[in-house]
Amino acid sequence: MSRIIGIDLGTTNSCVAVLDDKGIPKTLADADGERTIPSWVSWAPNGQISVGQRARRQAVTNAAATIYGAKRLIGRKVNADDVSWFARLAPFRIVAAPNGDAWVRVHGQPISPQEVAAHILRAIRKTAEEALGEPVTRAVVTVPAYFDDAQRQATRDAGQIAGLDVVRILNEPTAAALAYGAHRVREGRRIIAVFDLGGGTFDISLMSVENGIFEVLATGGDTALGGEDWDRRVLERIVDEMFDQYRVDLTTIPMAMSRLREACETAKKALSIDRETTISLPFLANDQHGAPINYERTVTREYVEQLTKDLLDRLESPCKRALADAGLTPGSTNDIEEVLLVGGMTRWPAVQDVVERIFQRKPSKGANPDEVVALGGAAYAGILAGEADDAQLLDVTPHDIGIKVGDSGFALVVPRNSMLPVRARRLFATTTVDQKFVSIELYQGEDKEVAKNRKLGQVVLDDLPKGPAGSVRVELIMTVDVEGILSVTARESKTGREASVTIRPSGGLSQREIVEIITRRRQESSHAGVLPGGGVRATTQEHMIAKPDDDDET
Ligand code: AMP
């Protein structure tokens, strides 16, 4: 059996790790020596597909066909609030697939986010195969704790398209805790906070660990807050200054904006160590008289902190809300024992100060925040393969599962964080005289209002025996197996008549569609230069949201 790799498939960057010969998780570098790759995919007009840093470099010249943030779309409906928000900002088009899923449109062709993610996973797989010198076919892939079944299944499907058997989907905070060895502490229950500030998103998770069981107590965050906001603040200030000084509007010069954006990020990273740095960009633009502007400016950490103070403030309330949801008070003796930092932006000293203030303890800095999730994925892969220590780690249901009651209520049947496999029963009674059938609608989510949760399916039991309201009883039995497959049976108590339904998590693509994508991809690789298209995409009807029908056609 080939080794199982651990993959952190991130919103901004991705990373891969594997256990080394001594059983220690190690990240793997690609041919350029990089241990993280930008989660970007770009389609050149001639059909050439680039991934990672090469794709990101096309963000200016080929913006409409250069996709980032596919993780924000995977397994999501196009009309979800944060998808609409992302669609308004993104320079590429986000469109609705026939089933309402959020897809992207590249050179006129709709493409599922699963397929975009598959390109990233394929690049990661290649990195791993080259580093290990052996074929890689199995992976543990991490996802945010709040991902629902559809998002998790869509991530698995992306793996399948990339030729990877995703043996397990692992929660990112659990992965971070594993990388810190939290599963090895055998005695008692520990509570851990995982503070994850990446390039574009902020997630806070509070979890408990006891005997190998990781329980998510509360999650929160801000999907519109990340390191890029810090970069943008500095960039906007420089753009204003340039305009005041030279009357040049840099926002109209894409190449200058691209260079400036990169320089601002580099300066920010330098300032997380040094107090002062220089941004130097020769020939950035021409002034009004056509003379070149050689831009140079010293920036201090203090200055960037002033520009971004409100961003820091925005970290606080999601943490407080999560603490309240989990019933925890920072500073009290038996509460949070450890705060783990994840995401490159947690290297920023002011962010670490905020974390310390909120949780009233110094965060642990033992692991590299860009790599810690992938390292945890590899540690888990080792546990699954029996290579690592004999720690056990149990899978749990990520969300409540229940049924619709009355017009809009949600009745809980299987609570979230139930260890898999799990079985639960509930008894219901008819509500009308001689009721002929019951139709039980199944939902996943935490909201008391059923419409705000995700519908999974329904089970209908008919030919009920006659009788007054409340006299006929129907027992509902729900089982979720270790693979997360939900089976539901409704049984009328007197006659034993029953109806069942099995619900496999669906990420939005059918197996047939996945196989078609794989086949098309193979054909494309053997006919370099062919435009993306054909197969399922060519026949897909779609309507657009947010973006006018203008610039990206070829
Ligand atoms: P991630 O999504 O976890 O890869 O985090 C990427 C974000 O972390 C980007 O906004 C980076 O600019 C930021 N980042 C990476 N290294 C540093 C650093 N040394 N100081 C400040 N921010 C950093």
Coordinates of C-alpha atoms in Angstrom, one line a residue, residues 3-524:
R3 CA 1.8 6.1 1.9
I4 CA -1.1 8.3 2.9
I5 CA -0.3 12.0 2.6
G6 CA -1.9 14.8 4.6
I7 CA -3.2 17.8 2.6
D8 CA -4.2 21.2 3.9
L9 CA -6.3 22.4 1.0
G10 CA -6.5 26.1 2.0
T11 CA -8.5 29.1 0.8
T12 CA -5.3 31.0 0.0
N13 CA -2.5 28.5 0.2
S14 CA -2.2 24.7 0.3
C15 CA 0.4 22.4 1.8
V16 CA 1.3 18.7 1.9
A17 CA 3.0 16.6 4.6
V18 CA 3.8 13.0 5.2
L19 CA 5.3 10.9 8.0
D20 CA 9.1 10.5 7.6
D21 CA 10.9 7.2 8.2
K22 CA 11.0 8.0 12.0
G23 CA 7.3 8.6 12.1
I24 CA 7.6 12.4 12.3
P25 CA 5.4 14.5 10.1
K26 CA 7.3 16.6 7.5
T27 CA 6.0 19.0 4.9
L28 CA 7.2 18.4 1.3
A29 CA 8.6 21.0 -1.0
D30 CA 7.7 21.4 -4.7
A31 CA 10.2 21.7 -7.6
D32 CA 10.7 25.4 -6.8
G33 CA 11.5 24.5 -3.1
E34 CA 8.2 25.9 -1.9
R35 CA 6.4 24.2 1.0
T36 CA 3.1 26.0 0.5
I37 CA 1.5 26.7 -2.9
P38 CA -1.1 29.4 -3.6
S39 CA -4.5 27.8 -4.1
W40 CA -4.9 29.4 -7.6
V41 CA -5.6 27.9 -11.0
S42 CA -5.4 29.8 -14.3
W43 CA -6.5 28.9 -17.8
A44 CA -4.5 30.7 -20.5
P45 CA -6.4 31.4 -23.7
N46 CA -4.6 28.5 -25.5
G47 CA -6.0 26.1 -22.8
Q48 CA -2.7 25.8 -20.9
I49 CA -3.5 25.4 -17.2
S50 CA -1.2 26.8 -14.5
V51 CA -1.5 26.1 -10.8
G52 CA 0.0 27.8 -7.7
Q53 CA 2.5 30.7 -8.0
R54 CA 2.4 30.5 -11.8
A55 CA -1.3 30.9 -11.8
R56 CA -1.2 33.7 -9.3
R57 CA 1.2 35.7 -11.5
Q58 CA -1.6 35.7 -14.2
A59 CA -3.9 37.5 -11.8
V60 CA -3.3 40.8 -13.6
T61 CA -3.1 39.8 -17.2
N62 CA -5.7 37.0 -17.2
A63 CA -7.9 38.0 -14.2
A64 CA -11.2 36.6 -15.6
A65 CA -9.7 33.1 -16.1
T66 CA -7.5 33.0 -13.0
I67 CA -9.5 31.4 -10.1
Y68 CA -8.8 31.7 -6.4
G69 CA -10.9 31.0 -3.3
A70 CA -12.5 27.8 -4.9
K71 CA -12.8 26.6 -1.3
R72 CA -15.3 29.4 -0.7
L73 CA -17.6 27.8 -3.4
I74 CA -17.1 24.1 -3.0
G75 CA -20.3 22.3 -2.1
R76 CA -22.1 25.7 -1.8
K77 CA -25.2 27.1 -3.4
V78 CA -24.8 30.2 -5.5
N79 CA -27.4 32.2 -3.5
A80 CA -25.6 31.7 -0.1
D81 CA -24.8 35.1 1.4
D82 CA -21.1 34.8 1.5
V83 CA -21.0 33.3 -2.0
S84 CA -22.8 36.4 -3.3
W85 CA -20.4 38.6 -1.4
F86 CA -17.4 36.7 -2.9
A87 CA -19.0 36.9 -6.4
R88 CA -19.2 40.7 -6.1
L89 CA -15.5 41.0 -5.4
A90 CA -14.0 38.3 -7.6
P91 CA -12.7 39.4 -11.0
F92 CA -13.9 36.1 -12.5
R93 CA -17.5 35.1 -12.9
I94 CA -19.4 32.9 -10.5
V95 CA -22.4 31.2 -12.0
A96 CA -25.2 28.8 -11.0
A97 CA -25.1 25.2 -12.1
P98 CA -28.5 23.7 -12.9
N99 CA -28.8 22.4 -9.3
G100 CA -28.0 25.9 -7.9
D101 CA -24.4 25.1 -7.0
A102 CA -21.8 27.8 -7.3
W103 CA -19.5 27.2 -10.2
V104 CA -17.1 29.5 -12.0
R105 CA -17.1 30.5 -15.7
V106 CA -13.8 30.4 -17.5
H107 CA -13.5 31.3 -21.2
G108 CA -17.2 30.8 -21.5
Q109 CA -17.3 27.4 -19.9
P110 CA -18.8 26.6 -16.5
I111 CA -16.4 24.7 -14.3
S112 CA -17.2 23.2 -10.9
P113 CA -15.1 24.3 -7.9
Q114 CA -14.4 20.6 -7.4
E115 CA -12.6 20.6 -10.7
V116 CA -10.7 23.7 -9.8
A117 CA -9.7 22.2 -6.4
A118 CA -8.7 19.0 -8.3
H119 CA -6.1 20.9 -10.2
I120 CA -4.6 22.1 -7.0
L121 CA -4.7 18.6 -5.5
R122 CA -3.2 17.1 -8.6
A123 CA -0.2 19.6 -8.3
I124 CA 0.1 18.6 -4.7
R125 CA 0.0 14.9 -5.5
K126 CA 2.8 15.5 -8.1
T127 CA 4.9 17.4 -5.5
A128 CA 4.5 14.4 -3.1
E129 CA 5.3 11.8 -5.7
E130 CA 8.4 13.6 -6.8
A131 CA 9.6 14.2 -3.2
L132 CA 8.9 10.6 -2.2
G133 CA 9.9 8.9 -5.4
E134 CA 6.8 6.7 -5.4
P135 CA 3.2 6.8 -6.6
V136 CA 0.7 8.5 -4.2
T137 CA -2.9 7.5 -4.3
R138 CA -4.3 8.1 -0.8
A139 CA -4.7 11.3 1.2
V140 CA -6.2 12.8 4.3
V141 CA -7.6 16.2 3.4
T142 CA -8.5 18.8 6.0
V143 CA -11.5 21.1 6.0
P144 CA -12.9 23.8 8.3
A145 CA -14.9 22.3 11.3
Y146 CA -18.0 24.1 10.1
F147 CA -18.0 22.4 6.6
D148 CA -21.3 20.5 6.2
D149 CA -21.7 17.1 4.5
A150 CA -22.0 18.6 1.0
Q151 CA -18.8 20.6 1.4
R152 CA -17.0 17.6 2.8
Q153 CA -18.3 15.3 0.0
A154 CA -17.4 17.9 -2.7
T155 CA -13.9 18.0 -1.3
R156 CA -13.7 14.2 -1.5
D157 CA -15.0 14.4 -5.1
A158 CA -12.2 16.9 -5.9
G159 CA -9.7 14.3 -4.6
Q160 CA -11.2 11.6 -6.8
I161 CA -11.0 13.8 -9.9
A162 CA -7.3 14.3 -9.0
G163 CA -6.8 10.6 -8.8
L164 CA -6.6 10.5 -5.0
D165 CA -8.6 8.3 -2.7
V166 CA -9.5 10.7 0.2
V167 CA -9.4 8.2 3.0
R168 CA -10.6 10.6 5.6
I169 CA -11.7 14.2 5.8
L170 CA -10.3 15.8 8.9
N171 CA -11.3 19.0 10.7
E172 CA -8.6 21.7 10.5
P173 CA -8.5 22.5 14.2
T174 CA -8.3 18.8 15.0
A175 CA -5.4 18.6 12.6
A176 CA -3.7 21.5 14.3
A177 CA -4.2 19.9 17.7
L178 CA -2.8 16.6 16.4
A179 CA 0.3 18.4 15.1
Y180 CA 0.8 19.6 18.7
G181 CA 0.4 16.1 20.0
A182 CA -2.9 16.8 21.9
H183 CA -4.1 13.3 21.3
R184 CA -1.2 11.8 23.2
V185 CA -2.3 13.2 26.5
R186 CA -4.3 10.4 28.0
E187 CA -5.5 11.7 31.3
G188 CA -8.5 14.0 31.6
R189 CA -10.2 16.4 29.3
R190 CA -8.3 19.3 27.8
I191 CA -9.8 22.4 26.2
I192 CA -7.9 23.9 23.3
A193 CA -8.5 27.1 21.3
V194 CA -7.3 27.0 17.6
F195 CA -6.9 30.6 16.3
D196 CA -6.6 30.5 12.5
L197 CA -5.9 33.7 10.6
G198 CA -5.0 33.0 7.0
G199 CA -4.8 35.1 3.9
G200 CA -8.5 35.6 3.4
T201 CA -10.4 34.0 6.3
F202 CA -10.4 34.0 10.1
D203 CA -11.6 30.9 12.0
I204 CA -11.7 30.3 15.8
S205 CA -12.5 26.9 17.1
L206 CA -12.8 25.8 20.7
M207 CA -12.5 22.1 21.2
S208 CA -12.0 19.5 23.9
V209 CA -9.8 16.4 23.7
E210 CA -10.4 13.4 25.8
N211 CA -9.2 9.8 25.1
G212 CA -8.7 10.5 21.5
I213 CA -12.1 12.1 21.0
F214 CA -11.9 15.6 19.6
E215 CA -15.1 17.5 20.2
V216 CA -15.8 20.8 18.6
L217 CA -17.4 22.9 21.3
A218 CA -17.9 26.1 19.3
T219 CA -16.7 27.7 16.1
G220 CA -16.8 31.2 14.8
G221 CA -14.9 33.6 12.7
D222 CA -15.1 36.1 9.8
T223 CA -14.9 34.7 6.3
A224 CA -14.1 38.2 5.0
L225 CA -11.0 38.9 7.1
G226 CA -7.5 37.8 6.5
G227 CA -3.9 38.8 5.9
E228 CA -4.8 40.3 2.5
D229 CA -6.7 43.0 4.3
W230 CA -3.5 44.1 6.0
D231 CA -1.7 44.3 2.7
R232 CA -4.6 46.2 1.1
R233 CA -4.5 48.9 3.7
V234 CA -0.9 49.7 3.0
L235 CA -1.4 49.5 -0.7
E236 CA -4.4 51.9 -0.6
R237 CA -2.3 54.4 1.4
I238 CA 0.5 54.3 -1.2
V239 CA -1.9 54.6 -4.1
D240 CA -3.3 57.8 -2.4
E241 CA 0.2 59.2 -1.7
M242 CA 1.3 58.6 -5.3
F243 CA -1.8 60.4 -6.6
D244 CA -1.1 63.4 -4.3
Q245 CA 2.5 63.5 -5.2
Y246 CA 2.6 62.7 -8.9
R247 CA -1.1 62.9 -10.0
V248 CA -0.8 59.3 -11.2
D249 CA -3.7 56.9 -10.6
L250 CA -1.9 53.5 -10.1
T251 CA -5.3 51.7 -9.9
T252 CA -5.5 52.1 -13.7
I253 CA -2.1 50.4 -14.2
P254 CA -2.6 46.7 -13.6
M255 CA 1.1 45.8 -13.7
A256 CA 2.0 48.5 -11.1
M257 CA -0.9 47.4 -8.8
S258 CA 0.3 43.8 -9.0
R259 CA 3.9 44.7 -8.1
L260 CA 2.7 47.0 -5.4
R261 CA 0.5 44.3 -3.9
E262 CA 3.3 41.9 -3.8
A263 CA 5.7 44.5 -2.3
C264 CA 3.1 45.4 0.4
E265 CA 2.8 41.7 1.4
T266 CA 6.6 41.3 1.5
A267 CA 6.9 44.4 3.6
K268 CA 4.3 43.2 6.1
K269 CA 6.0 39.8 6.5
A270 CA 9.3 41.6 7.1
L271 CA 7.7 43.9 9.6
S272 CA 6.5 40.9 11.7
I273 CA 10.2 40.5 12.6
D274 CA 11.8 44.0 12.0
R275 CA 10.5 47.3 13.1
E276 CA 11.2 49.0 9.8
T277 CA 11.5 48.0 6.2
T278 CA 11.8 49.6 2.7
I279 CA 9.5 49.2 -0.2
S280 CA 11.5 49.8 -3.3
L281 CA 9.9 49.6 -6.8
P282 CA 12.0 51.0 -9.6
F283 CA 10.1 52.1 -12.7
L284 CA 6.7 51.7 -11.0
A285 CA 5.0 54.1 -13.4
N286 CA 5.5 57.2 -15.4
D287 CA 4.7 60.7 -14.1
Q288 CA 2.6 63.2 -15.9
H289 CA 5.6 64.2 -18.1
G290 CA 6.4 60.6 -19.0
A291 CA 9.4 60.4 -16.7
P292 CA 9.8 57.1 -14.8
I293 CA 8.9 57.0 -11.1
N294 CA 11.3 55.0 -9.0
Y295 CA 9.2 54.4 -5.9
E296 CA 11.0 54.0 -2.6
R297 CA 9.5 54.4 0.9
T298 CA 10.3 53.3 4.4
V299 CA 7.5 51.7 6.3
T300 CA 7.5 51.0 10.1
R301 CA 5.6 48.3 11.9
E302 CA 3.9 51.0 14.0
Y303 CA 2.6 52.7 10.9
V304 CA 1.0 49.5 9.6
E305 CA -0.4 48.8 13.0
Q306 CA -2.1 52.3 12.9
L307 CA -3.5 51.6 9.5
T308 CA -5.0 48.3 10.5
K309 CA -6.2 48.8 14.0
D310 CA -9.8 48.2 13.2
L311 CA -8.9 44.9 11.6
L312 CA -7.4 43.7 14.9
D313 CA -10.6 44.8 16.6
R314 CA -12.6 42.6 14.3
L315 CA -10.8 39.5 15.7
E316 CA -12.3 40.0 19.1
S317 CA -16.0 39.6 18.9
P318 CA -16.0 36.2 17.1
C319 CA -13.8 34.8 19.8
K320 CA -16.0 36.2 22.6
R321 CA -19.1 34.7 20.9
A322 CA -17.4 31.3 20.5
L323 CA -16.3 31.4 24.2
A324 CA -19.8 32.2 25.3
D325 CA -21.3 29.5 23.0
A326 CA -18.9 27.0 24.6
G327 CA -19.7 28.3 28.1
L328 CA -16.0 29.2 28.7
T329 CA -14.5 32.1 30.6
P330 CA -10.9 32.8 29.7
G331 CA -8.6 32.9 32.7
S332 CA -10.6 30.6 34.9
T333 CA -8.7 27.6 36.1
N334 CA -10.2 24.6 34.3
D335 CA -10.9 26.4 31.0
I336 CA -8.7 26.8 28.0
E337 CA -5.4 25.0 28.5
E338 CA -3.7 25.9 25.2
V339 CA -4.1 28.3 22.3
L340 CA -2.7 27.1 19.0
L341 CA -1.9 29.5 16.2
V342 CA -2.7 28.5 12.6
G343 CA -2.3 30.6 9.4
G344 CA 0.6 32.8 8.3
M345 CA -1.0 36.1 9.6
T346 CA -0.7 34.8 13.2
R347 CA 3.0 35.7 12.9
W348 CA 2.0 39.4 13.1
P349 CA 3.0 40.5 16.6
A350 CA -0.1 42.6 17.2
V351 CA -2.3 39.6 16.3
Q352 CA -0.5 37.5 18.9
D353 CA -1.0 40.3 21.5
V354 CA -4.7 40.3 20.8
V355 CA -4.9 36.5 21.1
E356 CA -3.1 36.7 24.5
R357 CA -5.5 39.4 25.7
I358 CA -8.6 37.5 24.7
F359 CA -7.6 34.1 26.0
Q360 CA -5.4 35.4 28.8
R361 CA -2.6 33.0 28.0
K362 CA 0.4 33.1 25.7
P363 CA -0.4 31.2 22.4
S364 CA 1.8 28.1 21.7
K365 CA 4.3 28.8 18.9
G366 CA 5.9 25.4 18.6
A367 CA 4.8 24.7 15.0
N368 CA 5.0 26.6 11.8
P369 CA 1.5 28.2 11.4
D370 CA 1.5 27.8 7.6
E371 CA 2.3 24.1 7.9
V372 CA 0.7 22.9 11.1
V373 CA -2.6 21.8 9.5
A374 CA -0.9 19.7 6.8
L375 CA 1.4 18.2 9.5
G376 CA -1.6 17.2 11.6
G377 CA -3.1 15.7 8.4
A378 CA 0.0 13.6 8.0
A379 CA 0.0 12.6 11.7
Y380 CA -3.6 11.4 11.3
A381 CA -2.7 9.6 8.1
G382 CA 0.0 7.8 10.2
I383 CA -2.6 6.8 12.8
L384 CA -4.9 5.4 10.0
A385 CA -2.1 3.5 8.4
G386 CA -1.0 2.1 11.8
E387 CA 2.4 3.7 11.4
A388 CA 2.2 6.2 14.1
D389 CA 1.6 5.7 17.8
D390 CA -1.5 3.8 18.8
A391 CA -3.6 6.9 19.4
Q392 CA -7.2 6.6 18.4
L393 CA -9.2 9.4 16.8
L394 CA -12.9 9.1 16.4
D395 CA -15.0 10.6 13.7
V396 CA -18.0 12.6 14.7
T397 CA -21.0 14.1 12.9
P398 CA -20.1 17.7 12.1
H399 CA -23.7 19.1 12.4
D400 CA -27.0 18.4 14.1
I401 CA -29.3 16.1 12.1
G402 CA -33.0 16.3 12.6
I403 CA -36.4 16.7 11.0
K404 CA -38.9 19.3 10.1
V405 CA -41.8 19.7 12.6
G406 CA -44.9 21.9 12.2
D407 CA -44.5 24.6 9.5
S408 CA -41.0 25.7 10.2
G409 CA -39.6 24.0 13.3
F410 CA -36.5 21.7 13.5
A411 CA -36.5 18.7 15.9
L412 CA -33.1 17.4 16.7
V413 CA -32.5 13.6 16.3
V414 CA -28.7 13.1 16.1
P415 CA -26.7 15.9 17.9
R416 CA -23.6 17.1 16.3
N417 CA -20.3 15.7 17.5
S418 CA -22.0 12.3 17.9
M419 CA -19.3 9.6 17.6
L420 CA -19.7 7.5 14.5
P421 CA -21.4 5.1 14.0
V422 CA -24.4 6.5 15.8
R423 CA -28.0 5.4 16.0
A424 CA -30.9 7.4 17.4
R425 CA -34.7 6.8 17.7
R426 CA -37.6 9.2 18.1
L427 CA -41.3 8.4 18.3
F428 CA -43.9 10.6 16.6
A429 CA -47.7 10.5 16.6
T430 CA -50.1 11.5 13.8
T431 CA -51.7 14.9 14.0
T432 CA -55.0 14.4 12.1
V433 CA -57.8 11.9 12.1
D434 CA -57.3 9.0 9.7
Q435 CA -54.0 10.4 8.6
K436 CA -53.0 8.5 5.5
F437 CA -49.3 9.1 5.4
V438 CA -46.4 10.9 7.1
S439 CA -43.7 12.7 5.1
I440 CA -40.6 13.2 7.2
E441 CA -38.1 15.8 5.9
L442 CA -34.5 15.4 7.0
Y443 CA -32.2 18.4 7.7
Q444 CA -28.7 19.1 8.8
G445 CA -27.7 22.3 10.7
E446 CA -28.0 24.0 14.0
D447 CA -30.8 26.5 13.4
K448 CA -34.1 26.2 15.2
E449 CA -35.7 27.5 11.9
V450 CA -35.7 24.5 9.6
A451 CA -35.4 26.6 6.4
K452 CA -32.0 27.9 7.5
N453 CA -30.6 24.3 7.7
R454 CA -29.6 22.1 4.7
K455 CA -32.2 19.7 3.4
L456 CA -30.8 16.1 3.1
G457 CA -33.9 14.3 1.8
Q458 CA -37.2 12.8 3.0
V459 CA -38.8 9.6 3.9
V460 CA -42.6 8.9 3.2
L461 CA -44.6 6.3 5.0
D462 CA -48.1 5.7 3.6
D463 CA -51.1 3.4 4.2
L464 CA -51.1 4.2 7.9
P465 CA -53.9 2.5 9.9
K466 CA -57.0 4.7 10.5
G467 CA -57.5 6.3 13.9
P468 CA -57.9 9.5 15.8
A469 CA -55.2 12.1 15.8
G470 CA -52.3 11.0 18.0
S471 CA -53.4 7.3 18.0
V472 CA -51.0 6.1 15.3
R473 CA -47.3 6.1 16.3
V474 CA -44.4 6.2 13.9
E475 CA -40.9 5.4 15.1
L476 CA -38.0 7.1 13.4
I477 CA -34.6 5.4 13.4
M478 CA -31.6 7.3 12.2
T479 CA -28.2 5.7 11.7
V480 CA -25.0 7.4 10.5
D481 CA -22.3 4.9 9.7
V482 CA -18.5 5.4 9.9
E483 CA -18.4 6.8 6.3
G484 CA -21.0 9.5 7.3
I485 CA -23.8 7.7 5.3
L486 CA -27.2 8.4 6.8
S487 CA -29.9 5.7 6.8
V488 CA -33.4 6.6 8.0
T489 CA -36.3 4.2 8.7
A490 CA -39.8 5.2 9.6
R491 CA -41.8 2.4 11.1
E492 CA -45.5 2.3 12.1
S493 CA -45.5 0.8 15.6
K494 CA -48.7 -1.5 15.3
T495 CA -48.4 -3.0 11.8
G496 CA -44.6 -2.8 11.6
R497 CA -45.0 -1.3 8.1
E498 CA -41.9 0.7 7.3
A499 CA -40.2 2.9 4.7
S500 CA -36.5 3.7 4.5
V501 CA -34.1 6.0 2.7
T502 CA -30.3 6.1 2.6
I503 CA -28.6 9.4 2.1
R504 CA -25.0 9.5 0.9
P505 CA -23.4 12.8 1.3
S506 CA -23.6 14.6 -2.0
G507 CA -21.2 17.3 -3.0
G508 CA -23.3 18.3 -6.0
L509 CA -21.6 16.2 -8.7
S510 CA -22.9 12.8 -9.6
Q511 CA -20.4 9.9 -10.0
R512 CA -21.1 10.0 -13.8
E513 CA -20.1 13.7 -13.9
I514 CA -17.0 13.0 -11.9
V515 CA -16.0 10.2 -14.3
E516 CA -16.7 12.5 -17.3
I517 CA -14.4 15.1 -15.8
I518 CA -11.6 12.6 -15.3
T519 CA -12.0 11.3 -18.8
R520 CA -12.1 14.8 -20.4
R521 CA -9.1 15.8 -18.3
R522 CA -7.1 12.7 -19.7
Q523 CA -8.1 13.7 -23.2
E524 CA -7.1 17.3 -22.6

